[in-house]
Structures are given as C-alpha cells and as structure tokens.
C-alpha positions as semicolon CSV with decimal commas, in nm:
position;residue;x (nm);y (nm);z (nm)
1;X;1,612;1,948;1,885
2;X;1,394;2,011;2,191
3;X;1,235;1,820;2,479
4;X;0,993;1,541;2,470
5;X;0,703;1,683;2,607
6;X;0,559;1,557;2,937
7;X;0,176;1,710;2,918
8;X;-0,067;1,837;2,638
9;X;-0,406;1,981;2,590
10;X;-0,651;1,818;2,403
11;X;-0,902;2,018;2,218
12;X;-1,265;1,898;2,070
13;X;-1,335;2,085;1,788
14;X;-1,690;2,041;1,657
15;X;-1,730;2,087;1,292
16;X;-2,033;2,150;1,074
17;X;-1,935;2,088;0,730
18;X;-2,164;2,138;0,461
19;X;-2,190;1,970;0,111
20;X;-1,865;1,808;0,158
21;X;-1,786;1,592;-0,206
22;X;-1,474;1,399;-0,227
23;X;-1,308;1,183;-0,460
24;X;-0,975;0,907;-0,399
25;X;-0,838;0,720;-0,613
26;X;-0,636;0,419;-0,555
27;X;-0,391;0,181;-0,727
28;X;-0,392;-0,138;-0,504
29;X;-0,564;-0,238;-0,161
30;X;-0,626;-0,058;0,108
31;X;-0,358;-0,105;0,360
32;X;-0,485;-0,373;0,661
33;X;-0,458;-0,300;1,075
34;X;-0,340;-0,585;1,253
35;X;-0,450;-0,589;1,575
36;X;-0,316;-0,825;1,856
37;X;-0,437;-0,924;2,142
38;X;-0,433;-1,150;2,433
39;X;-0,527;-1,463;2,271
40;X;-0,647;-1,370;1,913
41;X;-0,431;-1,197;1,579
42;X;-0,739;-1,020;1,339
43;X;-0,709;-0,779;1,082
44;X;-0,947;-0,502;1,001
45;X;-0,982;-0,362;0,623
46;X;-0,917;0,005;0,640
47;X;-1,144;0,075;0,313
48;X;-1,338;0,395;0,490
49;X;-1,542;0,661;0,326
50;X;-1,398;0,835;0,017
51;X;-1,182;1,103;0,154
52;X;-0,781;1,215;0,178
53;X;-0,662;1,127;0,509
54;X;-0,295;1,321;0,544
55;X;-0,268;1,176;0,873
56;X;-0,200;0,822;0,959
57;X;-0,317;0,831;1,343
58;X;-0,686;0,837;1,154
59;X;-0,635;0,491;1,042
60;X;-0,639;0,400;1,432
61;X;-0,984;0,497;1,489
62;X;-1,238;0,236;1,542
63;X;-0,976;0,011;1,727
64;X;-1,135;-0,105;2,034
65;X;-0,985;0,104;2,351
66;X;-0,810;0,337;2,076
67;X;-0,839;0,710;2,016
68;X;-0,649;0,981;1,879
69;X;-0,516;1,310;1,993
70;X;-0,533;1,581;1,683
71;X;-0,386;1,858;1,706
72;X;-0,392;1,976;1,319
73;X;-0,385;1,787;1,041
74;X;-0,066;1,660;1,071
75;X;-0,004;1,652;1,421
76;X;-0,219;1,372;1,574
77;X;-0,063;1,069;1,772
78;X;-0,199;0,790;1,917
79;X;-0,399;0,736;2,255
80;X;-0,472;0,333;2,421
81;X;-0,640;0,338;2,708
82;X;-0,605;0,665;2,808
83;X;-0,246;0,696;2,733
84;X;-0,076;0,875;2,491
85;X;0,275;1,051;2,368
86;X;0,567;0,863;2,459
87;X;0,380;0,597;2,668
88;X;0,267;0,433;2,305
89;X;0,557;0,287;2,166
90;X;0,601;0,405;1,831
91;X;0,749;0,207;1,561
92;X;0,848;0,296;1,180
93;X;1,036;0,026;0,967
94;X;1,205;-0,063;1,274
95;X;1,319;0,253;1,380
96;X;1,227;0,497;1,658
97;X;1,134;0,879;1,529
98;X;1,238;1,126;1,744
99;X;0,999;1,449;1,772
100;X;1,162;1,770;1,692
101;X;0,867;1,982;1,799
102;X;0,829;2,035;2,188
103;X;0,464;2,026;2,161
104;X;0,488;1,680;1,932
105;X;0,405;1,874;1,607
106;X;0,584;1,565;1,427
107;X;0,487;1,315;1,642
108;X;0,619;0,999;1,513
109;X;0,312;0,878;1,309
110;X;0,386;1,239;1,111
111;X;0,657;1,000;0,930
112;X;0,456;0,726;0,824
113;X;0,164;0,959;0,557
114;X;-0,159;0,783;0,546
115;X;-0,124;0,722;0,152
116;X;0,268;0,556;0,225
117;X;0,117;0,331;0,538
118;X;0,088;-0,043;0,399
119;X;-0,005;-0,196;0,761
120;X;-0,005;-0,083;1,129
121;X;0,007;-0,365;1,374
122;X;-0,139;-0,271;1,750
123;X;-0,026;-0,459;2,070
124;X;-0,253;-0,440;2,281
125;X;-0,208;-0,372;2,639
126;X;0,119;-0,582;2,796
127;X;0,337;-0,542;2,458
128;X;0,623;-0,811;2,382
129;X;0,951;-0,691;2,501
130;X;1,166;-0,716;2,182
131;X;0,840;-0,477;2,068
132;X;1,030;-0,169;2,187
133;X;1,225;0,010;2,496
134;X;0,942;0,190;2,689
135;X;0,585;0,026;2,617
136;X;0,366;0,107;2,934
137;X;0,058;0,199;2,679
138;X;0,120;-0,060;2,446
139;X;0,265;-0,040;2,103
140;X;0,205;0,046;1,758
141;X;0,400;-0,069;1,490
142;X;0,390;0,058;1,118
143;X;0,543;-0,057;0,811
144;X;0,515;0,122;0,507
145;X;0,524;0,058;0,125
146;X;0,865;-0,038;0,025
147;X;1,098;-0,217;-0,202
148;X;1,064;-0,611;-0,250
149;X;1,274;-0,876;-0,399
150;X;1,073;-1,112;-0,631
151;X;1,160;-1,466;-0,735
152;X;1,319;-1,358;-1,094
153;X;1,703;-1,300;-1,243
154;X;1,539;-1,084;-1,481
155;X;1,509;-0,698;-1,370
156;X;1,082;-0,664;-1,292
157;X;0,937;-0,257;-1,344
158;X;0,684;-0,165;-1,062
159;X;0,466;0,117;-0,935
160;X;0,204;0,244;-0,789
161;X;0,000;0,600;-0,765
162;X;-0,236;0,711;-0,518
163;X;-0,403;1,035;-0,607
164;X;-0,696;1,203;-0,382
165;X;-0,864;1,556;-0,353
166;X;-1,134;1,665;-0,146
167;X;-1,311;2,021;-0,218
168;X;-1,376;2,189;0,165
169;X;-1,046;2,280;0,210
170;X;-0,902;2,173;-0,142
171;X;-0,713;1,927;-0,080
172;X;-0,484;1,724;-0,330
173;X;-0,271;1,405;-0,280
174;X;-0,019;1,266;-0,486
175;X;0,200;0,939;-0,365
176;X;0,439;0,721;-0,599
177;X;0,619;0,430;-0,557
178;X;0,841;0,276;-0,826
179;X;1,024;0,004;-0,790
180;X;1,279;-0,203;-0,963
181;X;1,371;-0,586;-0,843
182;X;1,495;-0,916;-0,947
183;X;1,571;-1,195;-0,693
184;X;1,934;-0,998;-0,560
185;X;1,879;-0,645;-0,616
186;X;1,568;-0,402;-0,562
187;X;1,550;-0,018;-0,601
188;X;1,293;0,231;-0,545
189;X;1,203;0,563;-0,524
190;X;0,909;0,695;-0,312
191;X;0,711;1,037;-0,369
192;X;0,469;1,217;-0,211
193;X;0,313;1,580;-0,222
194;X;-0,019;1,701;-0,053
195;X;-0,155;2,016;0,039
196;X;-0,460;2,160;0,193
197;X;-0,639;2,501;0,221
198;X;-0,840;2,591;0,528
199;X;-1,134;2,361;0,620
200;X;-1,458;2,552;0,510
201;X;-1,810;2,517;0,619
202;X;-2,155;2,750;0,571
203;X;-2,026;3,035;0,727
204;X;-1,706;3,041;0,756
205;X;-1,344;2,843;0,758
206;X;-1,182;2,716;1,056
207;X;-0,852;2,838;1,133
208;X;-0,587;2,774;1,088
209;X;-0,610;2,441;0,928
210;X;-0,444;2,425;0,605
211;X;-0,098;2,209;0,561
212;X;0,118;2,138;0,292
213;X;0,374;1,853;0,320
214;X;0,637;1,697;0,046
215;X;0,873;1,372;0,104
216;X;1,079;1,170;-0,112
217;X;1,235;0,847;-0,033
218;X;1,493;0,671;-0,169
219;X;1,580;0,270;-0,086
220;X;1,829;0,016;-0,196
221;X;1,840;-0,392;-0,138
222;X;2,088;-0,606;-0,195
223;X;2,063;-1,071;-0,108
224;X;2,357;-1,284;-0,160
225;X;2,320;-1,629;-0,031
226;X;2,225;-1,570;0,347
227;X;2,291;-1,206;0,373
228;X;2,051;-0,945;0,315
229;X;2,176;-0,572;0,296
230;X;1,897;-0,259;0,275
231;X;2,000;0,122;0,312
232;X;1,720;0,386;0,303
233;X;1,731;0,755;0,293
234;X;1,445;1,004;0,275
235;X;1,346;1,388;0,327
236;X;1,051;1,484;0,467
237;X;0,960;1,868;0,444
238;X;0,620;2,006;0,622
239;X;0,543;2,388;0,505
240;X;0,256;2,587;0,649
241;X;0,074;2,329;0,898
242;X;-0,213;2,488;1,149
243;X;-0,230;2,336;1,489
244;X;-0,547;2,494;1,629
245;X;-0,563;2,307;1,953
246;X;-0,181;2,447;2,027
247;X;-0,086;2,828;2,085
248;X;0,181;2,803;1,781
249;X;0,116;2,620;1,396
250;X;0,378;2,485;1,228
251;X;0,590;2,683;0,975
252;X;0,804;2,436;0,853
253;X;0,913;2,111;0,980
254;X;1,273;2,008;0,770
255;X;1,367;1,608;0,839
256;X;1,658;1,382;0,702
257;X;1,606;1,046;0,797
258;X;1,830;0,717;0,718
259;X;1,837;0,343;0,807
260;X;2,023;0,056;0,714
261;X;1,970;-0,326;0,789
262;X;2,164;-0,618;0,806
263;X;1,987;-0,958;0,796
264;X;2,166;-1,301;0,815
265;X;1,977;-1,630;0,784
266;X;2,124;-1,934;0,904
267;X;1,997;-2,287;0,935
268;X;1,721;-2,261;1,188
269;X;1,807;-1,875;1,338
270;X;1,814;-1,524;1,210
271;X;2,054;-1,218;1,312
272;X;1,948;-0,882;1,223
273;X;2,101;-0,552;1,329
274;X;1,924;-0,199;1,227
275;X;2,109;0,169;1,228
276;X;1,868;0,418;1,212
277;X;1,867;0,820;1,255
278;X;1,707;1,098;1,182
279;X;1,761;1,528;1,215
280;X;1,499;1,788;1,242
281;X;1,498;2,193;1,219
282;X;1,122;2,310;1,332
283;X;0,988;2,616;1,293
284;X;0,672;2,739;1,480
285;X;0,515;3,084;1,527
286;X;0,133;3,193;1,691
287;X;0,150;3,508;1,432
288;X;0,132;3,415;1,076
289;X;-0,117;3,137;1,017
290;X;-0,373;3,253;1,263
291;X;-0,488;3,576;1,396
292;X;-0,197;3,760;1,545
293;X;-0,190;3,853;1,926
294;X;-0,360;4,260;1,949
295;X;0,002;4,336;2,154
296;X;0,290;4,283;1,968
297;X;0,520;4,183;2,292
298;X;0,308;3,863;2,280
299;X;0,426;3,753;1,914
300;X;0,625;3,453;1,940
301;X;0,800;3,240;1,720
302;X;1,036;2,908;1,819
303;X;1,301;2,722;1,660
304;X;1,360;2,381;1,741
305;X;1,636;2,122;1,624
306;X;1,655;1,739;1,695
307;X;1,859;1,469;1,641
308;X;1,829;1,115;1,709
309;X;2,058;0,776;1,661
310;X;1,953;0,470;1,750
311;X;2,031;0,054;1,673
312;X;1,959;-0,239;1,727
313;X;2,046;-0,626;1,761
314;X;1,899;-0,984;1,745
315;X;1,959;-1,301;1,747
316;X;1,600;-1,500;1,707
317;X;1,601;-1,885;1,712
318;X;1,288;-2,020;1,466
319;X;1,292;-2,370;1,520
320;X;1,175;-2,551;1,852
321;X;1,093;-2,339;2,127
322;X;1,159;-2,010;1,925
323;X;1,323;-1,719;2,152
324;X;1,465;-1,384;2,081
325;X;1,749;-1,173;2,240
326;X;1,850;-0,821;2,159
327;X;2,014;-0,545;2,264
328;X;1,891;-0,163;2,133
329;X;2,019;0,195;2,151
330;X;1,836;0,525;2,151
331;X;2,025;0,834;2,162
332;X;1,832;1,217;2,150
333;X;1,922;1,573;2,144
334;X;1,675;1,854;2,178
335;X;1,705;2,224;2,176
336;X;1,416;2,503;2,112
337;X;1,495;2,920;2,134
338;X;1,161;3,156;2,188
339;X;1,193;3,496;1,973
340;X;0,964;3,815;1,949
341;X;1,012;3,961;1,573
342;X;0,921;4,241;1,750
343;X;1,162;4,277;2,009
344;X;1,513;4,181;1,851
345;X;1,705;4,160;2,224
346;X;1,375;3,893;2,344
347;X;1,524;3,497;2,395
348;X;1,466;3,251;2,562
349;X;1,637;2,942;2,545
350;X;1,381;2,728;2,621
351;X;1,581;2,366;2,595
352;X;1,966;2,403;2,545
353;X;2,102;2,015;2,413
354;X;1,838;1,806;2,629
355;X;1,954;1,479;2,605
356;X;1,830;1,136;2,673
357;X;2,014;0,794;2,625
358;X;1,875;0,492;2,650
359;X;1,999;0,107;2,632
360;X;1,799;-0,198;2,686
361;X;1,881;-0,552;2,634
362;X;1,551;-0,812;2,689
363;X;1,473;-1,182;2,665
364;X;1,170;-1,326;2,516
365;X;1,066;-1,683;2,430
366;X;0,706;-1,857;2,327
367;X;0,532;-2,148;2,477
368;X;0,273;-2,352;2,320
369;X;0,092;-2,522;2,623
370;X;-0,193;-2,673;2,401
371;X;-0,340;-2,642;2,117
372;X;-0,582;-2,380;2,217
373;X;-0,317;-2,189;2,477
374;X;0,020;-2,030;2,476
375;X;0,245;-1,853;2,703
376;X;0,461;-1,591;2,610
377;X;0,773;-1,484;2,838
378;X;0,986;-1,182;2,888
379;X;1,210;-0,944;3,061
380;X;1,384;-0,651;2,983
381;X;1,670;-0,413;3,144
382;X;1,674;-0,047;3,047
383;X;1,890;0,213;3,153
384;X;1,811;0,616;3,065
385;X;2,041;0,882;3,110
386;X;1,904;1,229;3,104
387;X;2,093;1,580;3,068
388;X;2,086;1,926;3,005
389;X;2,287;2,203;2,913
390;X;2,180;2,591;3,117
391;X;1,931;2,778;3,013
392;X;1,885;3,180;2,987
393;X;1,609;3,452;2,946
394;X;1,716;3,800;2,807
395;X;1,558;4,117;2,683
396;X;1,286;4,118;2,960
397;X;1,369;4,459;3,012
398;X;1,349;4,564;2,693
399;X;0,934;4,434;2,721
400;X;0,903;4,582;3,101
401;X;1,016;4,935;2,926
402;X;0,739;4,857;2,652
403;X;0,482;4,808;2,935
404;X;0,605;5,098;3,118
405;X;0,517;5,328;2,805
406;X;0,180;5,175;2,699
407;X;0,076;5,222;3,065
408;X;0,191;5,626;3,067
409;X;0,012;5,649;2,764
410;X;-0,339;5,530;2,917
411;X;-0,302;5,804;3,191
C-alpha cells in the first residue's frame, strides 16, 4: 500500500460550538477499558456524555498518561507517554492492521468503530512480550463485539442495535449485531453505517470535517470436543472523510480484512494459532473536500494500496507456574503514486512495494512471590527486513513550462 509513516503534525483545533443537542441510544452496556498496570488490573465505565463517537481512539481519553492524536474524525490513534504511531502496539481480535494511508488516515483503531468496540485493554508502560512484536510505548489491545457459543443444543436468536445522531454536523449511527449460537456452532453478521456533515458552530462550519463510513462483518464458529475453529471476514469502506490537520482528506478508504483461529484445549495447556490479513486501496486528494489550492499545478491527489499477512502461534501452560511461548509473523506491502488532475504527464511514485517483514518468537512466564507481589518474566527475538522497489518523478517539465508562462504573463 504505502509506507508507515515515521513523523506527523499534530494540530489543536479549538472549537466553539453552540447549542449542541444530541441523542444515543443504546441496546446493552457501555463497553469497559481495562487498564493494567504495574501492580493493579481496574476497569473504567466508558458511559460519557450523550454523543456519537465514530472514533474509537476517543474512548482512550481520560486514561492516566494517555492522549490522542486526531486528525479528522476518523483518523485519530493513540498517544502514551508521549509516544504515538507505530510505537503503541496496536491490537484488533488478535490481529495486527496494517495502515494503507501514508499519513495513518486508517490508523489501526479506524478498524475497531466506537459503536463495534466491546473492551480496550491498555498496558501500561513495559508491555508483556506475547502482547505484540514492537511495544516500546506500550500496548493497546481491543476486542470487539462478536459471536459467542452459549451452553445450549438448541439454536439461541441474538442481537443488538446501537443507533445515535447528533445535530451540529448531523450525524447518524447505525450498528447491528445478530447472532445465532448453540453450544457447537455460532454465526453472525455485523453492520454498521454512519455519516456526518461538517461540524457547525455560530458563524460558520469547520472544514472539512464531514465522514461517512459503512462495514459489514461476517463470522463463523465451530467447537468439537477440544477444538475450536472461527473464520471471520469483513469490508470496511470509508467515503468522503476530512482530515483538517493533514494537507490531503480522505476520499475513500476500500478494506478486505480476514482471520481465522485455531484453538486446542488440552488437560492443563492451550495451543492457539491465528491467520490474519487484510488489503487496502486509499484514495486522498487536498482539492475536493476543502478549499482548492488558487494554482492549479498545486492540486494533488494520491493513491495508495496495502497489504498485510500476518500469524501467529502458542503454546500457554495454565496450571502451576503458567508460561507462554509463541512465535508470530508480520508481513507488509506499501505503495502510494502523487497525480495533478491538472497535469496528466505529473507522477510521482512516492513508495513503489515498500516492504517490511517481521518474525519474533518470545518467552514469558508468571511468578507469584507472595500474596501481595508477583514477578512477571520475558524475552523476545525479532528480526525486520525492510525493502524497496525504485522510485521516479516525471512531468516536472511539463509544470516548469506552466511557470515559465504565468511568469511572461506578469511582465
């Protein structure tokens, strides 16, 4: 898709938002934050003021030494302790999200909509090593609102709606889940559409700030003595999505994502292995939801693909003095082109097949010293491989020609 990005900006914007009324509505609880830290687990309700939050990095506000970098509506990721981007570990159902956008447009919390989220769990500081790969900044793991087997042979009908609207920027919400389970088999199906004008206050709107974003999701479960089987498959497409604090907003971010799980349960242990990948096409432009450049050789619009495949493996022992080894595999493509749809002969291939491998295998075991202490012990081994194919500029000319001209016509 394109390159990982190695720096951002981060802009404050300062809102004054006037006679602001909105309404949420909500089938079951709030979803919960676990937070853990050096010695204690604790959980903090996430039942905030009435209001549609498209974006789950909001949910991390209010964590102590965490903060969140917004760069539209739906393109904030987390910050710990004054890190940020790839330094937090990022984890969704197990798997690792690869960004398609250079800029982190769809970071990976993009993946995991507020309304879907049903906990986030925050490491903070040192994180376990079986937590993830790369975890300088700590890590945040999210599960969301999926398929269950329940303790019944007969076939059980579930669901649950989440509807929300807010009337600044007229916003609407709309998430499903519907699932079907008995004590083998479970099956669900996963909706969600949401859309948003720009935000408006007395005076004016800020732009650009509207999004609109649809996903479906798709999941299937299958237990049969000590196996457990579970394949998932869902689309996520983002349409019009402002990004104020970046030079381009989104135009439309297209992403297939599937994972499948293996779980065995033996007498005392558990194996699991996880296949996971996802593709992106991303679309980006600083012409068409904001105010267009006054010289046309500065209209730019960028197309990014992305592709990721990743797995993993572990064997966890649960009885005694419990320990965990794994083994886990990222694999990432990037490549972005920069057009003028003013200047057909303008490219520049920005990232051509960036790639970055990774493998780690790690260690990890718990001690309980006493009642009141324990001690918790690991190491890991990871080993990156990064490439790239060549890059190219072409049709400068054709703009040093333009400049030429519009220069002769000033004298």
């Amino acid at each position: 898709m394109k390159h990982l990005p190695s720096a951002f900006q981060i802009s404050v914007i300062v809102l004054a938002v006037a006679s602001v009324f909105s309404f949420y509505a909500e089938a079951s609880d709030a979803p919960v934050i676990i937070v853990e830290g050096e010695k204690s687990v604790f959980s903090i309700s996430l039942e905030k003021e009435n209001t549609v939050t498209p974006d789950s990095t909001e949910l991390l506000n209010g964590m102590a030494g965490a903060s969140v970098v917004k760069n539209g509506p739906l393109t904030g990721f987390a910050q710990y302790r004054g890190m940020f981007g790839q330094r937090i570990n990022t984890v969704i159902d197990g798997a690792t999200h690869t960004s398609g956008g250079p800029n982190w447009m769809d970071a990976p919390l993009h993946y995991a909509p507020a309304s879907q989220v049903s906990n986030i769990r925050i490491y903070r500081g040192v994180s376990p090593v079986s937590s993830g790969q790369e975890t300088i900044g700590g890590s945040v793991i999210v599960e969301t609102k999926s398929g269950e087997f329940v303790d019944s042979t007969e076939a059980i009908l579930s669901g649950e709606i989440s509807v929300g609207g807010e009337t600044n920027n007229n916003a609407t919400m709309v998430s499903v889940l519907v699932t079907v389970a008995n004590k083998n088999h479970w099956l669900n199906v996963k909706g969600l559409g949401e859309q948003a004008d720009d935000i408006e206050f007395d005076g004016g709107e800020i732009m650009p700030t509207e999004y609109e974003r649809n996903r479906i999701d798709m999941g299937y479960g299958f237990r049969f003595g000590a196996h457990k089987i579970e394949v998932v498959g869902g689309r996520n497409e983002t349409g019009d999505a402002g990004a104020p604090a970046l030079p381009m907003d989104i135009r439309f971010v297209d992403t297939d994502i599937l994972k499948g799980k293996y779980t065995y349960q033996g007498d005392g242990f558990v194996v699991e292995s996880l296949l996971f990948a996802n593709d992106v096409e991303h679309l980006m432009s600083n012409h068409l939801l904001r105010e267009a450049p006054s010289n046309t050789m500065s209209y730019r619009t960028a197309t990014a693909t992305g592709e990721s495949q990743g797995g993993k493996l572990v064997y966890r022992s649960e009885v005694g003095r419990s320990f965990e080894v794994g083994i886990d595999v990222l694999q990432s493509e990037h490549s972005t082109d920069v057009t003028n749809p003013n200047m057909p002969m303008f490219l520049v291939e920005n990232f051509s097949e960036a790639i970055r491998d990774s493998v780690g295998v790690y260690a990890e075991s718990n001690f309980e010293l006493s009642d009141m202490l324990s001690l918790e012990v690991g190491i890991r081994a990871n080993h990156i491989r990064m490439d790239s194919g060549e890059v190219s500029v072409s049709g400068t000319m054709e703009m040093l020609r333009s400049i030429q001209n519009f220069l002769m016509k000033l004298i």
